[in-house]
mmCIF file of C-alpha atoms and ligand atoms in Angstrom:
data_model
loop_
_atom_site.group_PDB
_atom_site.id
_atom_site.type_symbol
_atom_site.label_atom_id
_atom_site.label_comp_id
_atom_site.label_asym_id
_atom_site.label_seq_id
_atom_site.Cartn_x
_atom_site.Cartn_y
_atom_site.Cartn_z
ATOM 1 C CA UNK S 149 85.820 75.365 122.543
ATOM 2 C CA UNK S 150 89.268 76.448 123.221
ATOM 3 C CA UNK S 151 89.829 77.882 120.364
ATOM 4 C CA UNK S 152 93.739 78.300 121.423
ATOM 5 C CA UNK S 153 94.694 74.609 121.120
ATOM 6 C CA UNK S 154 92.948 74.091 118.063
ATOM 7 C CA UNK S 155 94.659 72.162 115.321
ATOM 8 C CA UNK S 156 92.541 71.058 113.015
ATOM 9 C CA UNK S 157 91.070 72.472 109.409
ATOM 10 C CA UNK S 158 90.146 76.531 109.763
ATOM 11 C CA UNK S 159 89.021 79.185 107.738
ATOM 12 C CA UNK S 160 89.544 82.756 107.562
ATOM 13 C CA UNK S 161 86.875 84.442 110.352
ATOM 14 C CA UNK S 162 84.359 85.829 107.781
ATOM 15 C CA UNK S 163 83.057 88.085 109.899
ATOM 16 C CA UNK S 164 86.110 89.874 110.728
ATOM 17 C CA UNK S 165 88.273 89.533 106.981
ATOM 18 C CA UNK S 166 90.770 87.517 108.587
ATOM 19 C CA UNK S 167 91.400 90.705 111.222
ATOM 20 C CA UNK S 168 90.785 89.537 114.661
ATOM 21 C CA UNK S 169 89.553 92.428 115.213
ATOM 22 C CA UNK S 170 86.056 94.703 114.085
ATOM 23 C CA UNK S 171 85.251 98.228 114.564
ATOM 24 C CA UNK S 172 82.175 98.829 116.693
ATOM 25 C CA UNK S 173 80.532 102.119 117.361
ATOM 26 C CA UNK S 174 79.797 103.285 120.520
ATOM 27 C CA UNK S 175 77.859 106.072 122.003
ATOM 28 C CA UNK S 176 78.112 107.994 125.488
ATOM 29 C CA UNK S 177 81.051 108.599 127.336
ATOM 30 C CA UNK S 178 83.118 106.182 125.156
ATOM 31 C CA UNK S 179 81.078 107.055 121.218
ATOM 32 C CA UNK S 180 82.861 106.712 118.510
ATOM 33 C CA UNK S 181 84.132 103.952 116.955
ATOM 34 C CA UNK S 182 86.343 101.357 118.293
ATOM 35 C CA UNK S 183 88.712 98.223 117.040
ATOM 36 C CA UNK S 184 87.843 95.379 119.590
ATOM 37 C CA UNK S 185 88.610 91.554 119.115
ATOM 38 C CA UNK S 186 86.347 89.575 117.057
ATOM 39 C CA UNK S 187 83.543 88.196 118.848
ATOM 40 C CA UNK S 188 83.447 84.925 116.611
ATOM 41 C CA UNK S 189 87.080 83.971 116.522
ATOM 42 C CA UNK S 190 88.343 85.983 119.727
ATOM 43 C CA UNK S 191 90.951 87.928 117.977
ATOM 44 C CA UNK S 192 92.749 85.065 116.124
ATOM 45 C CA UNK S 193 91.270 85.764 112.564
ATOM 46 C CA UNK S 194 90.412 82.413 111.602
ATOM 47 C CA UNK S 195 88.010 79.678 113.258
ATOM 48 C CA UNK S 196 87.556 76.228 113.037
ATOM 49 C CA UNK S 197 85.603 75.190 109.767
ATOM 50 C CA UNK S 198 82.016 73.822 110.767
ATOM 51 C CA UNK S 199 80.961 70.168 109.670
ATOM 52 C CA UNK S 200 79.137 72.021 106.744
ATOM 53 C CA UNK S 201 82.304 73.420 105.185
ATOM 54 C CA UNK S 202 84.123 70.471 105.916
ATOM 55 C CA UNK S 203 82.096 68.450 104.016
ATOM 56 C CA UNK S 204 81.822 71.078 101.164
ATOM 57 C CA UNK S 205 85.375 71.225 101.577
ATOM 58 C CA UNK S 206 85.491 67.556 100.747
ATOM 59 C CA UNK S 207 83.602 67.692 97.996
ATOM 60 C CA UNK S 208 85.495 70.210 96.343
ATOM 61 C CA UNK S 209 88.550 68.543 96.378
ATOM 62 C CA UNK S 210 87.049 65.205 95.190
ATOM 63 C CA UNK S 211 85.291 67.298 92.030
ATOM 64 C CA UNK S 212 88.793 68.939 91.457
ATOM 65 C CA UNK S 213 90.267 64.980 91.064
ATOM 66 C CA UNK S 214 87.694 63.755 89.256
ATOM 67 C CA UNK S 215 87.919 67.088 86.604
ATOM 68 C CA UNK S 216 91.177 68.348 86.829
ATOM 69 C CA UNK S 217 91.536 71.981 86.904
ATOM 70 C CA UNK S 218 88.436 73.431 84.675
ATOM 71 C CA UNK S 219 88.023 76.761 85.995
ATOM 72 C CA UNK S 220 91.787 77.592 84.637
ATOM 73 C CA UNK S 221 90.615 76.098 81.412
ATOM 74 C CA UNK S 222 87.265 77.574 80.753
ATOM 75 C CA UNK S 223 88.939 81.017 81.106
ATOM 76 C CA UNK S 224 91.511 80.128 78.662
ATOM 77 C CA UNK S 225 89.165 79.456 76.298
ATOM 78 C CA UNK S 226 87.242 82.161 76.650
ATOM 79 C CA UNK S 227 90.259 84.470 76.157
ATOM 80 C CA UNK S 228 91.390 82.874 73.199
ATOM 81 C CA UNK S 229 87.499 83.514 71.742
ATOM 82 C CA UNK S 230 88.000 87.032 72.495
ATOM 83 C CA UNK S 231 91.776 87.202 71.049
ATOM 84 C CA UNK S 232 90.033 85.710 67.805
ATOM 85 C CA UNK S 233 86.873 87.988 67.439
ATOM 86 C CA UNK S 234 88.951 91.165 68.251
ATOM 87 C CA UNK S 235 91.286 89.637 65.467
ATOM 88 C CA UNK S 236 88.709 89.666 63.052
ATOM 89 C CA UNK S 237 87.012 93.249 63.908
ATOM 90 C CA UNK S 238 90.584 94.582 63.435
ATOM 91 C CA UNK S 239 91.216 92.985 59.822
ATOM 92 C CA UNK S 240 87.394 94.172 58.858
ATOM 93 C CA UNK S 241 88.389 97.339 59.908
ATOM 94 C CA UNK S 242 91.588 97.475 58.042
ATOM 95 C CA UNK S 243 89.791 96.053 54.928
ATOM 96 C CA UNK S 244 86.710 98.501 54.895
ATOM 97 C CA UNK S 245 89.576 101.588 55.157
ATOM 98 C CA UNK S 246 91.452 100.108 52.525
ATOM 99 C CA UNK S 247 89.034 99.775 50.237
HETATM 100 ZN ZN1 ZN Q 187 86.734 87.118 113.460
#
């Protein structure tokens, strides 16, 4: 695929971080190690998304419309929990020396 011209939906190479490039170790003449262009994405850092991700890509978005942003939510609400308990420890505490 010429990678060069492509336009359509990519992802960040995984097997590079995004890079373009990966060290390599070497042994002989040349050993140590070495920075050379990412063999999946040829030194761009990204590469086209497969059907697979597409679709899961897809999917995604349609669960985000359907339900709104929950993740944001869920954490919220777990923060608040803990805001509450620690609340509570800290006026037991204050009532037990108190008293
Ligand atoms: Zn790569």
């Amino acid at each position: 695929m010429a990678i060069r011209d492509y336009d359509g939906p990519s992802v960040e190479c995984d097997h590079c971080a995004g890079h373009g490039w990966v060290q390599v170790r070497r042994f002989g003449i040349i050993s140590g190690v070495h920075e050379e262009d990412c063999p999946i994405c040829c030194g761009h850092g990204w590469r086209p998304m497969t059907d697979d991700e597409l679709a899961d890509a897809a999917e995604a978005q349609e669960q985000e419309r359907i339900h709104g942003e929950p993740p944001v939510s869920v954490q919220e609400q777990y923060q608040c929990a803990t805001l509450a308990k620690l609340e509570h420890q800290a006026r037991a505490i204050r009532k037990g020396a108190s008293a």
